[in-house]
PDB file of C-alpha atoms in Angstrom:
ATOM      1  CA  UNK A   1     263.771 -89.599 192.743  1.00 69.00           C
ATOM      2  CA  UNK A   2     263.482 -93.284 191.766  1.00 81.00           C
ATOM      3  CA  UNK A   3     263.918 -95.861 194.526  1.00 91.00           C
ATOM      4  CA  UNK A   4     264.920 -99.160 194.347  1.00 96.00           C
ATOM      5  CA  UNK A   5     264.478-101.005 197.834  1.00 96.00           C
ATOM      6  CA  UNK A   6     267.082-103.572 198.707  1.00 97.00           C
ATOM      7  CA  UNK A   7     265.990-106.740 201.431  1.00 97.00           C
ATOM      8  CA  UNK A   8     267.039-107.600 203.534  1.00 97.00           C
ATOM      9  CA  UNK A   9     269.637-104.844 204.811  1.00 96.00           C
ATOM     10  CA  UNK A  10     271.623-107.864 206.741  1.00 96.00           C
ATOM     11  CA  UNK A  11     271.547-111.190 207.166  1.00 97.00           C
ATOM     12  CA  UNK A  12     273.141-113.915 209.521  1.00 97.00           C
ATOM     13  CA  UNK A  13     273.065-117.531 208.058  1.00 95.00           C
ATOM     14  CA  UNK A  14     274.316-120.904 208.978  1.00 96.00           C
ATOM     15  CA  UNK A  15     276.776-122.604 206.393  1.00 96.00           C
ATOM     16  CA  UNK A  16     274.543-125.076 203.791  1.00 96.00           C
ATOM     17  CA  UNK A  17     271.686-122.744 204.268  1.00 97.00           C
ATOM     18  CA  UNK A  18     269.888-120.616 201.443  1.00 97.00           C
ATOM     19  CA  UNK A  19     269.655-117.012 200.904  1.00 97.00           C
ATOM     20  CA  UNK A  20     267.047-114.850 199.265  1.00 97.00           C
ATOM     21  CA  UNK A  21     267.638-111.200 198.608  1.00 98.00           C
ATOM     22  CA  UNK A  22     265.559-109.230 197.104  1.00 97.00           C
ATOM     23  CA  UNK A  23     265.636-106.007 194.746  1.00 97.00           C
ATOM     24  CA  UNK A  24     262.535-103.914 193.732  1.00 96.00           C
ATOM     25  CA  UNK A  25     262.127-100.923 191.572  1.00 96.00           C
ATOM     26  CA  UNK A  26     259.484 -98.800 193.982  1.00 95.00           C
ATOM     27  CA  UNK A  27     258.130 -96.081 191.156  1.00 93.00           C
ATOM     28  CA  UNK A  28     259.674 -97.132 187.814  1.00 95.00           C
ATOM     29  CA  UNK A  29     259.756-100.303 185.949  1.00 95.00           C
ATOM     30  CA  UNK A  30     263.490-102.874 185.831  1.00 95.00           C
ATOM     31  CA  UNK A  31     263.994-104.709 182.464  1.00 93.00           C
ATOM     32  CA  UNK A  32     267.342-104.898 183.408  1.00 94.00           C
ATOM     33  CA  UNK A  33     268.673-105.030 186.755  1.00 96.00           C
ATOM     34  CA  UNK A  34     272.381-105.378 187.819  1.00 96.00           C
ATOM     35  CA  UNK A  35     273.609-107.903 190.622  1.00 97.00           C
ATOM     36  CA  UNK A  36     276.842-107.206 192.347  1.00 96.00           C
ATOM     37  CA  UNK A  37     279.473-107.943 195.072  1.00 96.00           C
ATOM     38  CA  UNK A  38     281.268-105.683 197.279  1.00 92.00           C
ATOM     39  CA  UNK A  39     284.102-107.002 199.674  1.00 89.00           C
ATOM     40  CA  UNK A  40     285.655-104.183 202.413  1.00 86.00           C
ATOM     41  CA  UNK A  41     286.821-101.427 200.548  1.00 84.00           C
ATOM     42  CA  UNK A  42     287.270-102.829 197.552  1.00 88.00           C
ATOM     43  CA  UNK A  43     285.008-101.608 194.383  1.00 90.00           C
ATOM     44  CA  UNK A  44     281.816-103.267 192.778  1.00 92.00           C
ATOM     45  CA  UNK A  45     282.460-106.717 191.205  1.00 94.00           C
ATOM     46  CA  UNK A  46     279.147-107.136 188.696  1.00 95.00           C
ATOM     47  CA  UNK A  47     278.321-110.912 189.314  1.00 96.00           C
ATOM     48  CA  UNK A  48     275.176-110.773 186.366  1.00 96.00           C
ATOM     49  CA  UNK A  49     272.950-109.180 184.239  1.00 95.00           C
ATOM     50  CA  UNK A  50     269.256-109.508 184.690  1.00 93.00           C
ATOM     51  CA  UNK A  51     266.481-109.472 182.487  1.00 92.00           C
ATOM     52  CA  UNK A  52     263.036-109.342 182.939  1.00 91.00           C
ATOM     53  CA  UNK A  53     261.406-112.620 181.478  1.00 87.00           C
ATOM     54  CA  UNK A  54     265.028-114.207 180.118  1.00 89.00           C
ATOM     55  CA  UNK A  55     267.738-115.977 181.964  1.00 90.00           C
ATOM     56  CA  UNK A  56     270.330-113.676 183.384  1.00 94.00           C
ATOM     57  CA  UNK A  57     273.651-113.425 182.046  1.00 95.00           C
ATOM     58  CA  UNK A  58     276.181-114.488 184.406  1.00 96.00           C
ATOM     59  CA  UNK A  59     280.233-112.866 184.589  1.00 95.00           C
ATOM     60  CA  UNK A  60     283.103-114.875 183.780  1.00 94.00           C
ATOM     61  CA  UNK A  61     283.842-116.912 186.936  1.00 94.00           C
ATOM     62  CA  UNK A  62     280.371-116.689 188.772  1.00 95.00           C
ATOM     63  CA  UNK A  63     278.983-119.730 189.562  1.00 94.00           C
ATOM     64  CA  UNK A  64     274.904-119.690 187.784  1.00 93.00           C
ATOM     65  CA  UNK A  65     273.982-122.598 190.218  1.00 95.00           C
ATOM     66  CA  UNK A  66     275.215-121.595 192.926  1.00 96.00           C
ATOM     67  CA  UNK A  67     273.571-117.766 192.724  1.00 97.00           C
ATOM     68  CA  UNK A  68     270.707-117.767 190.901  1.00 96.00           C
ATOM     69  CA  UNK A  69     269.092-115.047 189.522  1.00 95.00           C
ATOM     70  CA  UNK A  70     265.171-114.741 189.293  1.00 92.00           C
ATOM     71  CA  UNK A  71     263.319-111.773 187.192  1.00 92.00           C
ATOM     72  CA  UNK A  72     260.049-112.681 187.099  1.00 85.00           C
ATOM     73  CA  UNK A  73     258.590-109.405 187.025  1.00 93.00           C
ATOM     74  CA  UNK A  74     259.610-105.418 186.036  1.00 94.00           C
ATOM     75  CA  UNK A  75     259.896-104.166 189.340  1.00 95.00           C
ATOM     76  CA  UNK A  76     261.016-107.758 190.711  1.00 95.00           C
ATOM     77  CA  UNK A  77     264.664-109.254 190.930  1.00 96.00           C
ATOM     78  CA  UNK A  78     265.769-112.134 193.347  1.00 96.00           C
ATOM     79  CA  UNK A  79     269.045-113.346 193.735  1.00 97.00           C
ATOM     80  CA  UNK A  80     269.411-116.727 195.861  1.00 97.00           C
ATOM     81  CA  UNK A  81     272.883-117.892 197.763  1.00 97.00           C
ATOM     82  CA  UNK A  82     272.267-121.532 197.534  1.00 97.00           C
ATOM     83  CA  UNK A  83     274.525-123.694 200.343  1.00 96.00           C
ATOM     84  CA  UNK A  84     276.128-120.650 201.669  1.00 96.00           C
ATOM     85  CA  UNK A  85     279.432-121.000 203.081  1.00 96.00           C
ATOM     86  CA  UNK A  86     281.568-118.323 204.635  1.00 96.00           C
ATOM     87  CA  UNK A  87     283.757-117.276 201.957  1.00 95.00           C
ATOM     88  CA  UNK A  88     280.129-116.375 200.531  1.00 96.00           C
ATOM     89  CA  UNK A  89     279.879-113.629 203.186  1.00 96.00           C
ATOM     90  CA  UNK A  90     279.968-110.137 201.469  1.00 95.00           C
ATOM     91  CA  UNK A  91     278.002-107.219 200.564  1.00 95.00           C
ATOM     92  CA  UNK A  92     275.608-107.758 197.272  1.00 97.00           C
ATOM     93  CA  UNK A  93     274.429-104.691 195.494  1.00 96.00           C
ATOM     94  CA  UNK A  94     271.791-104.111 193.399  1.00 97.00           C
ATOM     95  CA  UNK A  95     270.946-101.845 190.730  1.00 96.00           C
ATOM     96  CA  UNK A  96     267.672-101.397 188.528  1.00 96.00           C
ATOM     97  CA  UNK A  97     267.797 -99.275 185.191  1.00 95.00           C
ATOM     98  CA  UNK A  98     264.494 -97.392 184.072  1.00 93.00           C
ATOM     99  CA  UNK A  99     263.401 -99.711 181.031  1.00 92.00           C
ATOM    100  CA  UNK A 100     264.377 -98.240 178.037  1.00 90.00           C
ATOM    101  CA  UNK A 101     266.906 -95.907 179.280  1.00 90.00           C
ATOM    102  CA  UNK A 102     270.575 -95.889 179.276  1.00 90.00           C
ATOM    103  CA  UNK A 103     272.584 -95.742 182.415  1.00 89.00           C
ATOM    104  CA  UNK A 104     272.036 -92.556 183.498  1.00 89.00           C
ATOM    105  CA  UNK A 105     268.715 -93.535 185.067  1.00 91.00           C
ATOM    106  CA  UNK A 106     270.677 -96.267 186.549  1.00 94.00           C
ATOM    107  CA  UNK A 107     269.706 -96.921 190.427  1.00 95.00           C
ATOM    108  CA  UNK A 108     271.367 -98.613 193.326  1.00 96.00           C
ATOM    109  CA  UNK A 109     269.222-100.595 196.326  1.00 96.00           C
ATOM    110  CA  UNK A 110     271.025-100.105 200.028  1.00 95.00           C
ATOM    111  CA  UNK A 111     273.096-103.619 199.815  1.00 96.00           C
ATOM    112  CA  UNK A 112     272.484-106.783 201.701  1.00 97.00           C
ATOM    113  CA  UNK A 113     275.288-107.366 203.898  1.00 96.00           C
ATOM    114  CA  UNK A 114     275.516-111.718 204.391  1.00 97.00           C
ATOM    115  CA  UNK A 115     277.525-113.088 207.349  1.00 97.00           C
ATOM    116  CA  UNK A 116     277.704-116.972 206.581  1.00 96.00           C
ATOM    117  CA  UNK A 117     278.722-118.734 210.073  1.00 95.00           C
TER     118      UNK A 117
ATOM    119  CA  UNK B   1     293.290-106.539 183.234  1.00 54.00           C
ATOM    120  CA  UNK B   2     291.214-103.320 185.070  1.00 63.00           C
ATOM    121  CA  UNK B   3     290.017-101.260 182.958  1.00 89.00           C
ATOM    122  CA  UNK B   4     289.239 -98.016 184.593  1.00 95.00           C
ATOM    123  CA  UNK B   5     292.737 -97.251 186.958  1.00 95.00           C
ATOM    124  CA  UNK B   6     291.763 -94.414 189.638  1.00 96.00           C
ATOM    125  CA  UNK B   7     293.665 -92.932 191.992  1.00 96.00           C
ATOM    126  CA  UNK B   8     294.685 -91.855 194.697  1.00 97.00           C
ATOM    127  CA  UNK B   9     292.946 -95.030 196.968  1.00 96.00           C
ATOM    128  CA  UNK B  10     292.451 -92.464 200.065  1.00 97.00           C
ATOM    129  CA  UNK B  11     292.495 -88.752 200.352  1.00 97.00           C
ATOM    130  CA  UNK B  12     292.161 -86.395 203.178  1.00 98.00           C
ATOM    131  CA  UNK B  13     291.541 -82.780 203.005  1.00 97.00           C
ATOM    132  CA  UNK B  14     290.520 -79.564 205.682  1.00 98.00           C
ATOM    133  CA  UNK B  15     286.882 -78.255 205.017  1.00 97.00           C
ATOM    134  CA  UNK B  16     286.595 -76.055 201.973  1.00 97.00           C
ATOM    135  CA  UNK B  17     289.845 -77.516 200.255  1.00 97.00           C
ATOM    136  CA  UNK B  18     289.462 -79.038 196.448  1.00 97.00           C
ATOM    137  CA  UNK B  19     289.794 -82.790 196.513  1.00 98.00           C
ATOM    138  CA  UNK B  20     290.913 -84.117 192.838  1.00 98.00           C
ATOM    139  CA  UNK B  21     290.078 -87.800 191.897  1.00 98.00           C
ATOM    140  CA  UNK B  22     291.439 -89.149 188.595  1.00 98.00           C
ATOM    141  CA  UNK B  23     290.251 -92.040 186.241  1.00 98.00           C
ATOM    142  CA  UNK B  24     291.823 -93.172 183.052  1.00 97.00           C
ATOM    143  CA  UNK B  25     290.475 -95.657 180.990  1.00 96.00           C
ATOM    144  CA  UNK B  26     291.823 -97.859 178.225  1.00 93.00           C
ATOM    145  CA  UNK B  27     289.270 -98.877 176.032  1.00 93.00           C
ATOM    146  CA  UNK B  28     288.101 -95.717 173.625  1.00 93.00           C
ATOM    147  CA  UNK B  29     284.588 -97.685 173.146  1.00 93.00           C
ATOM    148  CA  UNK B  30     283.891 -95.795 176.449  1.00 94.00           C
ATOM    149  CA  UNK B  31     281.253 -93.150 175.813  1.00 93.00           C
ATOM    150  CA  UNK B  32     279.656 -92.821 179.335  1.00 95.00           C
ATOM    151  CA  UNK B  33     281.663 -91.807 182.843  1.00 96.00           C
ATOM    152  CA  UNK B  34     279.350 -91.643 185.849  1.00 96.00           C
ATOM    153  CA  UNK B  35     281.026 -91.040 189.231  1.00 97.00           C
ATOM    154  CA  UNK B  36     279.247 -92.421 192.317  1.00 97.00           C
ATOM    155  CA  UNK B  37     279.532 -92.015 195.838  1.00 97.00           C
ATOM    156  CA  UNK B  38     278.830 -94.205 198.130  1.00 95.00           C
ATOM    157  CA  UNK B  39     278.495 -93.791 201.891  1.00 95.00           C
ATOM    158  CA  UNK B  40     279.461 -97.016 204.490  1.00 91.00           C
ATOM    159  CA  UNK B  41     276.568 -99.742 204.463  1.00 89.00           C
ATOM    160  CA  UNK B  42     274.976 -98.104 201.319  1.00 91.00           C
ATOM    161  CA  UNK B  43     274.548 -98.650 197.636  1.00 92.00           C
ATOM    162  CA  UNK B  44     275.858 -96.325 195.387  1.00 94.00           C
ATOM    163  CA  UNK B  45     274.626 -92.805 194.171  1.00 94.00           C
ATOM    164  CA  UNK B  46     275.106 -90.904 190.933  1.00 94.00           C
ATOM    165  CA  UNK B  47     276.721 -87.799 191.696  1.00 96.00           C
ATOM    166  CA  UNK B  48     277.563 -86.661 188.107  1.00 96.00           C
ATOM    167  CA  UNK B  49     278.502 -87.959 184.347  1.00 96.00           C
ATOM    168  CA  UNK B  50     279.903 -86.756 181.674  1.00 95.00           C
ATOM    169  CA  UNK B  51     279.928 -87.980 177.847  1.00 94.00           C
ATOM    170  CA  UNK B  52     282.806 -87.157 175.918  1.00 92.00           C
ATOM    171  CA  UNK B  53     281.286 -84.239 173.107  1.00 92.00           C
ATOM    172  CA  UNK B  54     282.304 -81.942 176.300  1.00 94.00           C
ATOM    173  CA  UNK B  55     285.144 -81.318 178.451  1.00 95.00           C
ATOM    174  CA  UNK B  56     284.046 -79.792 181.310  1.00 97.00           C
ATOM    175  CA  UNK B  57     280.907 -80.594 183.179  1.00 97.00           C
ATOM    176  CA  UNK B  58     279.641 -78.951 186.517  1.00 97.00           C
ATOM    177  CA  UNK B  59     276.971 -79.568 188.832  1.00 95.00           C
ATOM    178  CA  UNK B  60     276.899 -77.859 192.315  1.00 96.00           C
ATOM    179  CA  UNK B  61     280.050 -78.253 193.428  1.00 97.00           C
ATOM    180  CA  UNK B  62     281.117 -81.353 191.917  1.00 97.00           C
ATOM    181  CA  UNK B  63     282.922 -80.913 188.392  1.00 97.00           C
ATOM    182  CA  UNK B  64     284.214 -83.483 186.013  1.00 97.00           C
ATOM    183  CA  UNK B  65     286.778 -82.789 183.391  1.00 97.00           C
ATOM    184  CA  UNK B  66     287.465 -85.104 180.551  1.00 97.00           C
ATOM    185  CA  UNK B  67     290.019 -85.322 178.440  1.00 96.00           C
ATOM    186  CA  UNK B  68     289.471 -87.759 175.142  1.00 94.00           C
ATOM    187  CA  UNK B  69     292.780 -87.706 173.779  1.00 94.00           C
ATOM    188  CA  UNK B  70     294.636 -88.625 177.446  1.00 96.00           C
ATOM    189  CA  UNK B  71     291.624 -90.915 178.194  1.00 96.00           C
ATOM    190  CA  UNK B  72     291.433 -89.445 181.781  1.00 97.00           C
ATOM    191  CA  UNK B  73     288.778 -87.501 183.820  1.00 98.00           C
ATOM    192  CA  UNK B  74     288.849 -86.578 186.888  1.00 98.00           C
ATOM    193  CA  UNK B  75     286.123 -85.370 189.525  1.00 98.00           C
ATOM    194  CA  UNK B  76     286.302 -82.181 191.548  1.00 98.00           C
ATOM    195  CA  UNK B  77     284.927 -81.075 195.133  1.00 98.00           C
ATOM    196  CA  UNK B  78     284.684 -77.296 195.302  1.00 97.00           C
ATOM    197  CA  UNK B  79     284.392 -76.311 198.959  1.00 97.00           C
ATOM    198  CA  UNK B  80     284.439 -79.666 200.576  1.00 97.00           C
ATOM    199  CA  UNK B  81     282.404 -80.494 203.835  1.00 97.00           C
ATOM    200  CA  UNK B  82     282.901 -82.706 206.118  1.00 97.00           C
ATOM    201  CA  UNK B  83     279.624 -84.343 204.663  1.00 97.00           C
ATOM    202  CA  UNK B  84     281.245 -84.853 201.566  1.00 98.00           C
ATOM    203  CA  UNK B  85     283.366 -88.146 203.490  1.00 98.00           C
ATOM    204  CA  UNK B  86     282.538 -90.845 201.098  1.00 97.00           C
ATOM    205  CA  UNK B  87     284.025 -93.351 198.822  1.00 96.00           C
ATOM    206  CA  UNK B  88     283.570 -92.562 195.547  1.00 97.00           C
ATOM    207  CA  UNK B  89     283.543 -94.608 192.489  1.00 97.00           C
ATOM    208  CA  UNK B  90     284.421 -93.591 189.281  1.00 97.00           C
ATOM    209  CA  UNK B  91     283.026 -95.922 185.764  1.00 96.00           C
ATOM    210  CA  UNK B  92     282.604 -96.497 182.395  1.00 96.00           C
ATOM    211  CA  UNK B  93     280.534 -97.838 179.833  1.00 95.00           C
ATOM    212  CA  UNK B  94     279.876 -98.541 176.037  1.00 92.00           C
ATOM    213  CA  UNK B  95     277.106 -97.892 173.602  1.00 86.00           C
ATOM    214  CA  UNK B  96     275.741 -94.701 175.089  1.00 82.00           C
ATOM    215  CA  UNK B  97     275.705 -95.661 178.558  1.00 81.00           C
ATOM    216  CA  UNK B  98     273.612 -98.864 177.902  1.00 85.00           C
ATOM    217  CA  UNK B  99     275.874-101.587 178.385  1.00 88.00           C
ATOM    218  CA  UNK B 100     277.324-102.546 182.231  1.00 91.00           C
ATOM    219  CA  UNK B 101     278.834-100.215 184.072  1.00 94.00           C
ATOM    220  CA  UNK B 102     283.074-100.940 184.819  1.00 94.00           C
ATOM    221  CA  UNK B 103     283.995 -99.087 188.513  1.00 95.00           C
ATOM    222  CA  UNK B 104     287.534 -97.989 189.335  1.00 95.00           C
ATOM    223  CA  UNK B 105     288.535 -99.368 192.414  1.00 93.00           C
ATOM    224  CA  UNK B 106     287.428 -96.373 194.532  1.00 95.00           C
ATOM    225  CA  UNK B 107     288.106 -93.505 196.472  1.00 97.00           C
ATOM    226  CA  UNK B 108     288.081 -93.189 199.873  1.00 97.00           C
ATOM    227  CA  UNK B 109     287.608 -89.062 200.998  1.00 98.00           C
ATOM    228  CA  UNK B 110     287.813 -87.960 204.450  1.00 98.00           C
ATOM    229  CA  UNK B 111     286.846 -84.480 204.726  1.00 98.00           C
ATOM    230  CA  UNK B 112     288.243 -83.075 208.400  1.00 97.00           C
ATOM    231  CA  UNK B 113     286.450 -80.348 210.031  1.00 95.00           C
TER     232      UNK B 113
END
C-alpha cells in the first residue's frame, strides 16, 4: 500500500528554538497534503492545507508565521515550528492524498510527537 | 460548532462481542464517511468508507451502516479481538470526498481477552 513517511517520530526542543518536520509520499505523488494536530486523546485538529507549488491554506486561528508550511515538491511537505514554546508541544499529523484522487486514497505519516522544554 | 458528534468516547467489550460506534453529522453536503483507526503513537488508518447511494457496507469484519435521512452511521466490529484495541475516528467530507476531512472526536475501544 502507499506510504507516507513521517520525520522525525519525536522530538525534544528548547523553548525559542525551530522545528522541522517532515512528510514524504514514498511511492505516489502529494499535490495536496494535510497538516494536523493531535493533543492526548482528543481527535485531529487540521491546522492547513498544502499544495504543491502554492501557498498553503491555513485554518481559522492557526498562526501562518508561526508554522509554516513548505511544498516544494510532490512527494515533499515541511512544516516548521518557528520559536517553539511549550504550549507548542503536541502530536502533528500528516496526511498525503494521491494527486488527482479524492480522499479515499488519502494517507496518514506516523506523527511527530514535539516536547518543547 | 462540531460537526460530526460520535459517541460513546470509550468502550470496552470481551473478545468476540460486537462493538457499535455512532456518528451523526449535520451538514447534508457530506457525501464521504471514512472511519479510521488509529493505534497509540501512530497516524491514522482507513479502515472503511461508505458514500451515501448505499446503506450498508462491509469489509471483513468491520461494517458501516448509513442512514441519509437520520444523518447517522455507525461502524461495526464483528468478532472483536483483542487486536482490534484502538481509537477510532469517524469523518466527513464534501464534494466526493475531495475536500478536508472533519473527525469526530474519537473512540477509544478496549477489547479484553
Amino acid at each position: 500500500g502507499a506510504v507516507v513517511s513521517q520525520h522525525p517520530s519525536w522530538v525534544i526542543c528548547k523553548s525559542g528554538t525551530s522545528v522541522k518536520i517532515e512528510c514524504r509520499s514514498l511511492d505516489f505523488q502529494a499535490t495536496t497534503m494535510f497538516w494536523y494536530r493531535q493533543f492526548p486523546k482528543q481527535s485531529l485538529m487540521l491546522m492547513a492545507t498544502s499544495n504543491e507549488g502554492s501557498k498553503a491554506t491555513y485554518e481559522q486561528g492557526v498562526e501562518k508565521d508561526k508554522f509554516l508550511i513548505n511544498h516544494a515538491s510532490l512527494t515533499l511537505s515541511t512544516l516548521t515550528v518557528t520559536s517553539a514554546h511549550p504550549e507548542d508541544s503536541s502530536f502533528y499529523i500528516c496526511s498525503a492524498r494521491v494527486t488527482g484522487a479524492t480522499n479515499e486514497k488519502l494517507f496518514f505519516g506516523s506523527g511527530t510527537q514535539l516536547s518543547v522544554l | 460548532q462540531q460537526q460530526v458528534k460520535q459517541s460513546p468516547q470509550s468502550l470496552i467489550v470481551q473478545k468476540g462481542g460486537i462493538p457499535i460506534i455512532n456518528c451523526a453529522y449535520e451538514n447534508t453536503a457530506f457525501d464521504y464517511f471514512p472511519w479510521y483507526q488509529q493505534f497509540p503513537g501512530k497516524g491514522p488508518a482507513l479502515l472503511i468508507a461508505i458514500r451515501p447511494d448505499v446503506s450498508e457496507k462491509k469489509e471483513g469484519r468491520f461494517t458501516i451502516s448509513f442512514n441519509k435521512s437520520a444523518k447517522q452511521f455507525s461502524l461495526h466490529i464483528m468478532d472483536s479481538q483483542p487486536g482490534d484495541s484502538a481509537t477510532y475516528f469517524c469523518a466527513a467530507s464534501r464534494q466526493g470526498g475531495s475536500e478536508k476531512l472533519v473527525f469526530g472526536k474519537g473512540t477509544k475501544l478496549t477489547v479484553n481477552p
